[in-house]
CSV table of C-alpha atoms in Angstrom, one decimal:
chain,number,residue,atom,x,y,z
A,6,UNK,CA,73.5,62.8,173.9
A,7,UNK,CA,72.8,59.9,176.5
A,8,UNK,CA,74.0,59.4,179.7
A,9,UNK,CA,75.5,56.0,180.7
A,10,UNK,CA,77.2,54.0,183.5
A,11,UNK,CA,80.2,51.3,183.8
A,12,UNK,CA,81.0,49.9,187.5
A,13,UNK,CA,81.1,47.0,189.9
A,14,UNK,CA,80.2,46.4,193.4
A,15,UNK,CA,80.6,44.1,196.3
A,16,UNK,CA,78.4,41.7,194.8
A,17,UNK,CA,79.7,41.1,191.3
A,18,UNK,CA,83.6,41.5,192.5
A,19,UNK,CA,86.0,40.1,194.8
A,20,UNK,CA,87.8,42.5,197.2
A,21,UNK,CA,91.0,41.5,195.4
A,22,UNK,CA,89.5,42.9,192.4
A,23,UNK,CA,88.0,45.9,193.6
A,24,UNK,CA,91.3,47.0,195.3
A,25,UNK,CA,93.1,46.1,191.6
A,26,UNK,CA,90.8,48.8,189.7
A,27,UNK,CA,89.9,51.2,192.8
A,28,UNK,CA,90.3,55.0,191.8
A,29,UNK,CA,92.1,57.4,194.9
A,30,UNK,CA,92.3,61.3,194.2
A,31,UNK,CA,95.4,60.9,192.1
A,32,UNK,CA,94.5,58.4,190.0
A,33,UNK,CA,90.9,60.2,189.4
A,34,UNK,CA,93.2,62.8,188.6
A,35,UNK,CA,95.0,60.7,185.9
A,36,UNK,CA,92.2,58.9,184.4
A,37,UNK,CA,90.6,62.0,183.8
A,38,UNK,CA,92.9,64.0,182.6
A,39,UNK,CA,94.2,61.6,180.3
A,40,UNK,CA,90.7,61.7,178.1
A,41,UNK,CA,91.3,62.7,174.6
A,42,UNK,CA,89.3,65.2,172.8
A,43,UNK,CA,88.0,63.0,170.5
A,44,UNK,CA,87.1,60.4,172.8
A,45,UNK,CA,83.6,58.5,172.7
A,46,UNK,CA,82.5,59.6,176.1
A,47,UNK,CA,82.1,63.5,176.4
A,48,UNK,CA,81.7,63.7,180.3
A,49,UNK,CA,83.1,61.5,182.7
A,50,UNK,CA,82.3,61.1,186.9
A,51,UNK,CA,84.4,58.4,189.0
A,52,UNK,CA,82.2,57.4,192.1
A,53,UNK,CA,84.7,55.0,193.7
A,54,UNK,CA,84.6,53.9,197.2
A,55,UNK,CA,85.0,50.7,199.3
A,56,UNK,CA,82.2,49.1,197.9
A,57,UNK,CA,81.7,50.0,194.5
A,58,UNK,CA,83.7,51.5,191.8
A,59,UNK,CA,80.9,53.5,188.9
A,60,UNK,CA,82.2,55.8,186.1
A,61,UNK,CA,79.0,57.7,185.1
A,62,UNK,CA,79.5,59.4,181.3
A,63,UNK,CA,77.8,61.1,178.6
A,64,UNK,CA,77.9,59.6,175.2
A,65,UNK,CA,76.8,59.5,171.7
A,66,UNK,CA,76.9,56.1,170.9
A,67,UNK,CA,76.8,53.8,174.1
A,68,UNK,CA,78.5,50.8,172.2
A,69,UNK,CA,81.1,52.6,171.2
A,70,UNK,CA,81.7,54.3,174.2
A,71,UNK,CA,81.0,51.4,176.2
A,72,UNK,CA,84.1,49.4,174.5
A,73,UNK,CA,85.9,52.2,174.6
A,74,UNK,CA,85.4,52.4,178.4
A,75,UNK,CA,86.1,49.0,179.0
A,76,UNK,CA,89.7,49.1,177.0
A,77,UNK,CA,90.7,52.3,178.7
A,78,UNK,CA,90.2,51.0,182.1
A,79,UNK,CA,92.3,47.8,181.5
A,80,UNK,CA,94.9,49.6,180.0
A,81,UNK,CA,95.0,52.1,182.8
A,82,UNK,CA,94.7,49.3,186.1
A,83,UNK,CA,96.9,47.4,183.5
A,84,UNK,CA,94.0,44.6,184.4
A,85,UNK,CA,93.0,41.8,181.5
A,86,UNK,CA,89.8,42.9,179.5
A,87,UNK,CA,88.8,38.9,179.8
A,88,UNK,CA,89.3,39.3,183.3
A,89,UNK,CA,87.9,42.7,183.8
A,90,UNK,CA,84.5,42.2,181.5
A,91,UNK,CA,82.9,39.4,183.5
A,92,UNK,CA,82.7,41.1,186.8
A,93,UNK,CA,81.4,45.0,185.2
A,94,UNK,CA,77.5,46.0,184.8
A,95,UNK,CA,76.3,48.7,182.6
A,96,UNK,CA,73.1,50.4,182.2
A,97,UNK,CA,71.6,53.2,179.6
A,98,UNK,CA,69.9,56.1,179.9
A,99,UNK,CA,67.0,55.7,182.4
A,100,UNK,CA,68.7,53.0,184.1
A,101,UNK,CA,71.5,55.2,184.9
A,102,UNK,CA,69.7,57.9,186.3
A,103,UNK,CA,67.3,55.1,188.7
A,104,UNK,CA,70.5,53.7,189.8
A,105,UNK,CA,72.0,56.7,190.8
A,106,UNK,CA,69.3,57.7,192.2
A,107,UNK,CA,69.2,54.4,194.3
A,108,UNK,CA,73.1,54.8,195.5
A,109,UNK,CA,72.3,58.5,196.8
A,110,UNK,CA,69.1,56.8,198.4
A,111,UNK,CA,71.4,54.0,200.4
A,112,UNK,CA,69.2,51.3,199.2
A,113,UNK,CA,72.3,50.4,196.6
A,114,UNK,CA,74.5,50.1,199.5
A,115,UNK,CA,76.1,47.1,201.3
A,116,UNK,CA,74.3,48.5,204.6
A,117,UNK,CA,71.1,49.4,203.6
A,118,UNK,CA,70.0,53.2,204.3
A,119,UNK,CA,74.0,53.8,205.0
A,120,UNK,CA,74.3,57.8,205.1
A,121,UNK,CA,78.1,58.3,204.1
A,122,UNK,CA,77.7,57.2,199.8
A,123,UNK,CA,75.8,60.5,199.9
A,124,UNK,CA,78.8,62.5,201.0
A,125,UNK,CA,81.0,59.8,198.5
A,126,UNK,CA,78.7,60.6,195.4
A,127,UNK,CA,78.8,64.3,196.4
A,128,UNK,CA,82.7,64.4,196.4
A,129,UNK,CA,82.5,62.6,193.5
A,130,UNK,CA,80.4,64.9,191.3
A,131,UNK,CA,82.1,67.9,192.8
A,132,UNK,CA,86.0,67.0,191.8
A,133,UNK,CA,85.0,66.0,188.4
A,134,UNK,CA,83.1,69.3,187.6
A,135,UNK,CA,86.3,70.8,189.3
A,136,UNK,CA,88.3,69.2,186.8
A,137,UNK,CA,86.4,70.5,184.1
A,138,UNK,CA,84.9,66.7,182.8
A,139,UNK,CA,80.8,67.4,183.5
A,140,UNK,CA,78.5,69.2,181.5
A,141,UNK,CA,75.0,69.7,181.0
A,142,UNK,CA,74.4,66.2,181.4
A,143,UNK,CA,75.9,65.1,184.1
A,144,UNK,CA,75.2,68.0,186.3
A,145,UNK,CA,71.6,68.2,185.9
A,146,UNK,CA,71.8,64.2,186.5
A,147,UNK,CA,74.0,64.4,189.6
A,148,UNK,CA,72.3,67.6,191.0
A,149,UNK,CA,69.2,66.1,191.5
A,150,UNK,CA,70.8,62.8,192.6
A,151,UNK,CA,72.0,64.0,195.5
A,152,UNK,CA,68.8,66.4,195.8
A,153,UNK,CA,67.1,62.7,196.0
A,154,UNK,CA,69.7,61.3,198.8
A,155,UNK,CA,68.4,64.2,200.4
A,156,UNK,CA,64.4,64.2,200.4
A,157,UNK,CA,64.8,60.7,201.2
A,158,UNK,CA,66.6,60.5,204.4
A,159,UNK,CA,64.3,63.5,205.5
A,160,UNK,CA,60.4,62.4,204.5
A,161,UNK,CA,61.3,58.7,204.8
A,162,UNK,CA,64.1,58.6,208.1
A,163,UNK,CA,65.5,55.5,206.0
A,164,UNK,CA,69.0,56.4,207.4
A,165,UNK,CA,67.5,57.0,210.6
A,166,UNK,CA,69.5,55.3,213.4
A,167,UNK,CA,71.3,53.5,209.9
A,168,UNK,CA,74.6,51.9,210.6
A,169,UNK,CA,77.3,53.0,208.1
A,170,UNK,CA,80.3,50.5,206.9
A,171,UNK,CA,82.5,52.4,210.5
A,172,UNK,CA,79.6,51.1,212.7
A,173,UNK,CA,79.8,47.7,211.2
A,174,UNK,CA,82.9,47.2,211.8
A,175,UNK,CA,82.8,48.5,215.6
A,176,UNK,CA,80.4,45.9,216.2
A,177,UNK,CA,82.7,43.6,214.6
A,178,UNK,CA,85.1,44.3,217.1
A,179,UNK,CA,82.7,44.0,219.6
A,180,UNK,CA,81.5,40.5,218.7
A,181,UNK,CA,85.3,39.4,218.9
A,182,UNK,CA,85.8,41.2,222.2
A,183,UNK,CA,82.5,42.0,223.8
A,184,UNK,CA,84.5,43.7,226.5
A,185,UNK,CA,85.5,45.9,223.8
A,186,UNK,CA,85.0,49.0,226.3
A,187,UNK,CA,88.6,47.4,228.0
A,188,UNK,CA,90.5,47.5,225.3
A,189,UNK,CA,92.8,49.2,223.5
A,190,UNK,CA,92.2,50.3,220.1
A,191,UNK,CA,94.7,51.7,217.5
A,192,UNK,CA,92.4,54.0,214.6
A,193,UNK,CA,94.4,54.4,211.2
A,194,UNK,CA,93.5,57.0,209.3
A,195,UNK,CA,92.0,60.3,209.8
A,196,UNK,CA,89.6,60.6,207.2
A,197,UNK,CA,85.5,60.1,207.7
A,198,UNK,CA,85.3,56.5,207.8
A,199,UNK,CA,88.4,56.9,210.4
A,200,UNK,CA,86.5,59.5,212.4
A,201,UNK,CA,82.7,57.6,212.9
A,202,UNK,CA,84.7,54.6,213.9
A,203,UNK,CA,86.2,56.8,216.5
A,204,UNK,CA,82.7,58.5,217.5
A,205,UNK,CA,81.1,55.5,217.8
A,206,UNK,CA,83.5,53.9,220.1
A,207,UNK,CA,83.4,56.9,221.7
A,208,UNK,CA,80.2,56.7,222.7
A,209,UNK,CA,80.5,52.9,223.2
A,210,UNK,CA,83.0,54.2,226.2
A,211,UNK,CA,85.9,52.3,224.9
A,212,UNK,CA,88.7,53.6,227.2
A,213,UNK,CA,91.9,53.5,224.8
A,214,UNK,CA,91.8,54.9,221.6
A,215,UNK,CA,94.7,56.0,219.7
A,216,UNK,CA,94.9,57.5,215.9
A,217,UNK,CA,97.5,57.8,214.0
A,218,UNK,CA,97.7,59.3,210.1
A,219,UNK,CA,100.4,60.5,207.8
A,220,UNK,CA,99.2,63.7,208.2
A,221,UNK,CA,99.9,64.4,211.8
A,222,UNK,CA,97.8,67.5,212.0
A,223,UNK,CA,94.7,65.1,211.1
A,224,UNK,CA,95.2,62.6,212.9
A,225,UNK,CA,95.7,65.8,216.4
A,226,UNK,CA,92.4,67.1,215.4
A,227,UNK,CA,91.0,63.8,215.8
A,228,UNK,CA,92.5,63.9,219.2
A,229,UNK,CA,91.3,66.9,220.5
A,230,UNK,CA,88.0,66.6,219.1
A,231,UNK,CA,86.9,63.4,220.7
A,232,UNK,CA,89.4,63.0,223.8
A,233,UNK,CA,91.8,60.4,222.1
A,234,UNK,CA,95.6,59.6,221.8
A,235,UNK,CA,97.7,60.3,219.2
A,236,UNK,CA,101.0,58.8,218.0
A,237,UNK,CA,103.5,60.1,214.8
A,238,UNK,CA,103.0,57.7,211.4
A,239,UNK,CA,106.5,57.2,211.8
A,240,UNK,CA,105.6,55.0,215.4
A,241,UNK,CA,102.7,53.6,213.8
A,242,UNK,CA,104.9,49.8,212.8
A,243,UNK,CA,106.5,49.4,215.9
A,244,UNK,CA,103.1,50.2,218.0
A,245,UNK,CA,100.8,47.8,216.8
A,246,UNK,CA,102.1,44.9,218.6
A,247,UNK,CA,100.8,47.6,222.0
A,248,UNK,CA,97.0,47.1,220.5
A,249,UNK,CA,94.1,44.8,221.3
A,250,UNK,CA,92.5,46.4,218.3
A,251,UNK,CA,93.7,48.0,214.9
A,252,UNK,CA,91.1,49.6,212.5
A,253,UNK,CA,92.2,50.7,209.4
A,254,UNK,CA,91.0,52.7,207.4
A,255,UNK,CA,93.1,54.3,204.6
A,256,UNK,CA,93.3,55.0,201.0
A,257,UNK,CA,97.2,53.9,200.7
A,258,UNK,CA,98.0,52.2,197.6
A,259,UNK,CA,100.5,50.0,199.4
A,260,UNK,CA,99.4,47.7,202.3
A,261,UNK,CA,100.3,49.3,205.8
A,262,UNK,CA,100.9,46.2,207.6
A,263,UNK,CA,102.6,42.8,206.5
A,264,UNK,CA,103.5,39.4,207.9
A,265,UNK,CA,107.1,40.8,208.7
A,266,UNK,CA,105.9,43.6,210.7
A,267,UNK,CA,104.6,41.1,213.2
A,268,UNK,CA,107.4,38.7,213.1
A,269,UNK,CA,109.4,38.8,216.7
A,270,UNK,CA,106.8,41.4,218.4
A,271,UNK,CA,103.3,40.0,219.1
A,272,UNK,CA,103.0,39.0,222.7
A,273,UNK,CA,99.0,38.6,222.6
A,274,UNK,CA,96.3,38.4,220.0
A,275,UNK,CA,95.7,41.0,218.0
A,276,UNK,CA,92.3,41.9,216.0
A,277,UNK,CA,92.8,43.7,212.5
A,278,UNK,CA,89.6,45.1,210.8
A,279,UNK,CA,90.6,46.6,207.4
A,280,UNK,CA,88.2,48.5,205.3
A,281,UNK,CA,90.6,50.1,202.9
A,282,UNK,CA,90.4,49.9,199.3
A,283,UNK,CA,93.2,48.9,198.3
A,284,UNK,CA,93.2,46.8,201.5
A,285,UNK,CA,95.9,48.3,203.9
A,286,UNK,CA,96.7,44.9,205.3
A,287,UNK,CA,98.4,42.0,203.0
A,288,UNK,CA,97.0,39.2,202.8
A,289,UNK,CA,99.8,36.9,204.0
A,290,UNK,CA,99.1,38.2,207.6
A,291,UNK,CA,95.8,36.2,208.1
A,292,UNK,CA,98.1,33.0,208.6
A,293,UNK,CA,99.9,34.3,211.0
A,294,UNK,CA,99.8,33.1,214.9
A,295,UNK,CA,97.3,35.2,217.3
A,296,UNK,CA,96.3,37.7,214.7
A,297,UNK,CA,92.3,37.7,213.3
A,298,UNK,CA,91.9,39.5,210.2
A,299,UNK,CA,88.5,40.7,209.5
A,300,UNK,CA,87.8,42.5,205.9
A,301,UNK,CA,85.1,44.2,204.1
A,302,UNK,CA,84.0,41.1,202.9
A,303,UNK,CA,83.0,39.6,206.3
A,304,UNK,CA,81.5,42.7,207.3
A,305,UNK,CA,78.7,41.7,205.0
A,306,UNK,CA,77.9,39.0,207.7
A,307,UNK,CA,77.3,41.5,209.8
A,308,UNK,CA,75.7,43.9,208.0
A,309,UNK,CA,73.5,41.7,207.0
A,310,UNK,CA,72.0,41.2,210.4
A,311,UNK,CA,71.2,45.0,210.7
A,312,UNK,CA,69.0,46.1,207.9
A,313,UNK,CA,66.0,43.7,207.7
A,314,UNK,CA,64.1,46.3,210.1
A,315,UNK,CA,64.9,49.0,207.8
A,316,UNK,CA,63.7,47.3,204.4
A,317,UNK,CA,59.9,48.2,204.8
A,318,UNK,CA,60.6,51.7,203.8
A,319,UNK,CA,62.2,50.6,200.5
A,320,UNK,CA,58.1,51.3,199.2
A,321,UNK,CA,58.2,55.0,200.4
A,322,UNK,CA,62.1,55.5,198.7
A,323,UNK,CA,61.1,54.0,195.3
A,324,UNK,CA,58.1,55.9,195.5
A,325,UNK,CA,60.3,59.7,195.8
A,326,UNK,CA,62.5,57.8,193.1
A,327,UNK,CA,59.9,57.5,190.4
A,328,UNK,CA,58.5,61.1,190.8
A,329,UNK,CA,62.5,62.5,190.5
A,330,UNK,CA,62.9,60.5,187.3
A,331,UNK,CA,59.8,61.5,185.9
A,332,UNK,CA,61.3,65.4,186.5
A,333,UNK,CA,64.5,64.4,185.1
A,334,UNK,CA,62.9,62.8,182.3
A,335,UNK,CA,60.8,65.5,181.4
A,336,UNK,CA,64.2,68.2,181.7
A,337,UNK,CA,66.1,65.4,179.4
A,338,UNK,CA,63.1,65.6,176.9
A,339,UNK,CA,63.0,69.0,176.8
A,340,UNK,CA,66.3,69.3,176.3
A,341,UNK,CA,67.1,66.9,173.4
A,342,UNK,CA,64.0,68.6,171.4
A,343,UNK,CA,66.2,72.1,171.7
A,344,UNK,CA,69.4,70.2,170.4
A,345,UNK,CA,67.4,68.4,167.1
């Protein structure tokens, strides 16, 4: 048995086609469910977040499962395999493990030494071995994955004072408005990406913050916890025209905010920073009059200005990487002697 990965990222796909093949908790639920018994892959984890979408499997023959893999996914996100196969990487064995290893680690991420993937992969592992799709192989490989994420951020601080895809995007906002402390800003969602925005602002001193979520209990504890307003879903439409600033940040599979919603109502400009995958605001909004869309995609910019000081531990990360794999290695060893 060999353990295997299929994905993309932010660097080999365009948000338009991550948000076409991005997995929620339903659809995980589906895919996954859906595997026959006699299908090439024999356990299956969907790491899927904002940035990168990575099935991690178990297989027998990794060209067969491989094609499989690919054809499955098409079918499922109803997406053409031509158009699908050009933007997916794939690696084998040890390369699966290293890279997984490196995603835990933050050094895979869009900003570098980011902390929240952990608590992604984590999720991740943990539904999948809920829904009864690891085994042997992909719990001893995940397990000491996130046993890596760990012993990194401790013995080398590389997350230390690390700025997560939230904080980004706060000082986003902040480098459109860099009176941002004056404004007020409308948080949607209630879920962790939701909530660090909120912290961070928070401790920026920003002096109206509102959340709003479906859930309304969610979006109160938000409230309460960090001194904010809350609004009902239902007012959520009609509101935003109130905001300097929207952040969104939601897994709905249907964009939250369109050109229409705007027609007849904005009376000043309004910033919109959307990191949902799928994005939660359409695209036809960016040519609208006094509204500045800013995506995941232009959060790279950003991010990219953040990380360069944080790049001369990559030596001390590898370096906790290659002694894990060499355990792993040695476990996978011992294990495929007992199974000849």
């Amino acid at each position: 048995m060999h353990t295997a990965l299929l994905g993309t990222d932010f660097r080999n796909a365009s948000i338009e086609l991550l948000e076409k093949i991005s997995f929620d908790r339903d659809r995980v639920t589906s895919f996954l469910n859906r595997l026959p018994q006699d299908a090439p892959v024999k356990e299956l984890v969907i790491l899927s977040t904002c940035n990168r979408i990575e099935l991690y499997y178990s297989c027998e023959d990794h060209l067969v499962a491989d094609q499989w893999l690919k054809e499955t996914l098409a079918s499922f996100f109803q997406v053409d395999l031509l158009v699908l196969e050009p933007i997916l990487y794939r690696a084998n064995c040890e390369e699966t493990v290293t890279h997984l290893y490196k995603v835990c680690s933050g050094v895979q991420s869009m900003v570098f030494g980011e902390n929240e993937i952990l608590g992604q992969v984590k999720d991740a592992y943990y539904f999948a071995k809920q829904l009864g799709t690891t085994g042997p192989y992909l719990n001893k490989l995940f397990q000491s994955a996130i046993s890596v994420g760990k012993r990194v951020r401790d013995e080398t601080k590389v997350g230390q004072g690390a700025y997560s895809v939230s904080s980004i995007a706060v000082d986003a906002m902040a480098e459109v408005y860099p009176d941002l402390r004056s404004k007020s800003v409308l948080v949607v969602g209630a879920g962790i990406m939701a909530e660090r925005a909120i912290r961070k602002m928070a401790l920026l001193e920003v002096e109206s913050i509102t959340v709003v979520n479906r859930t309304f209990s969610k979006a109160e504890r938000l409230a309460q916890e960090y001194g904010v307003s809350v609004i009902p879903f239902a007012e959520f439409q009609q509101s935003v025209p109130n905001f300097d600033v929207v952040y969104l940040a939601t897994s709905s599979k249907e964009p939250l905010l369109r050109e229409c919603d705007f027609s007849g109502k904005l009376v000043k400009s309004t910033l919109l920073v959307d990191v949902g995958l799928p994005r939660n605001v359409s695209s036809d909004i960016e040519s609208f009059p006094h509204i500045q869309l800013i995506t995941i995609e232009a959060l790279q910019e950003v991010a990219n200005r953040t990380i360069e000081n944080r790049k001369n531990k990559l030596s001390s990360v590898m370096a906790i990487i290659e002694k894990e794999f060499d355990n792993f290695h040695h476990w996978y060893d011992h294990r495929h002697s007992l199974s000849i």
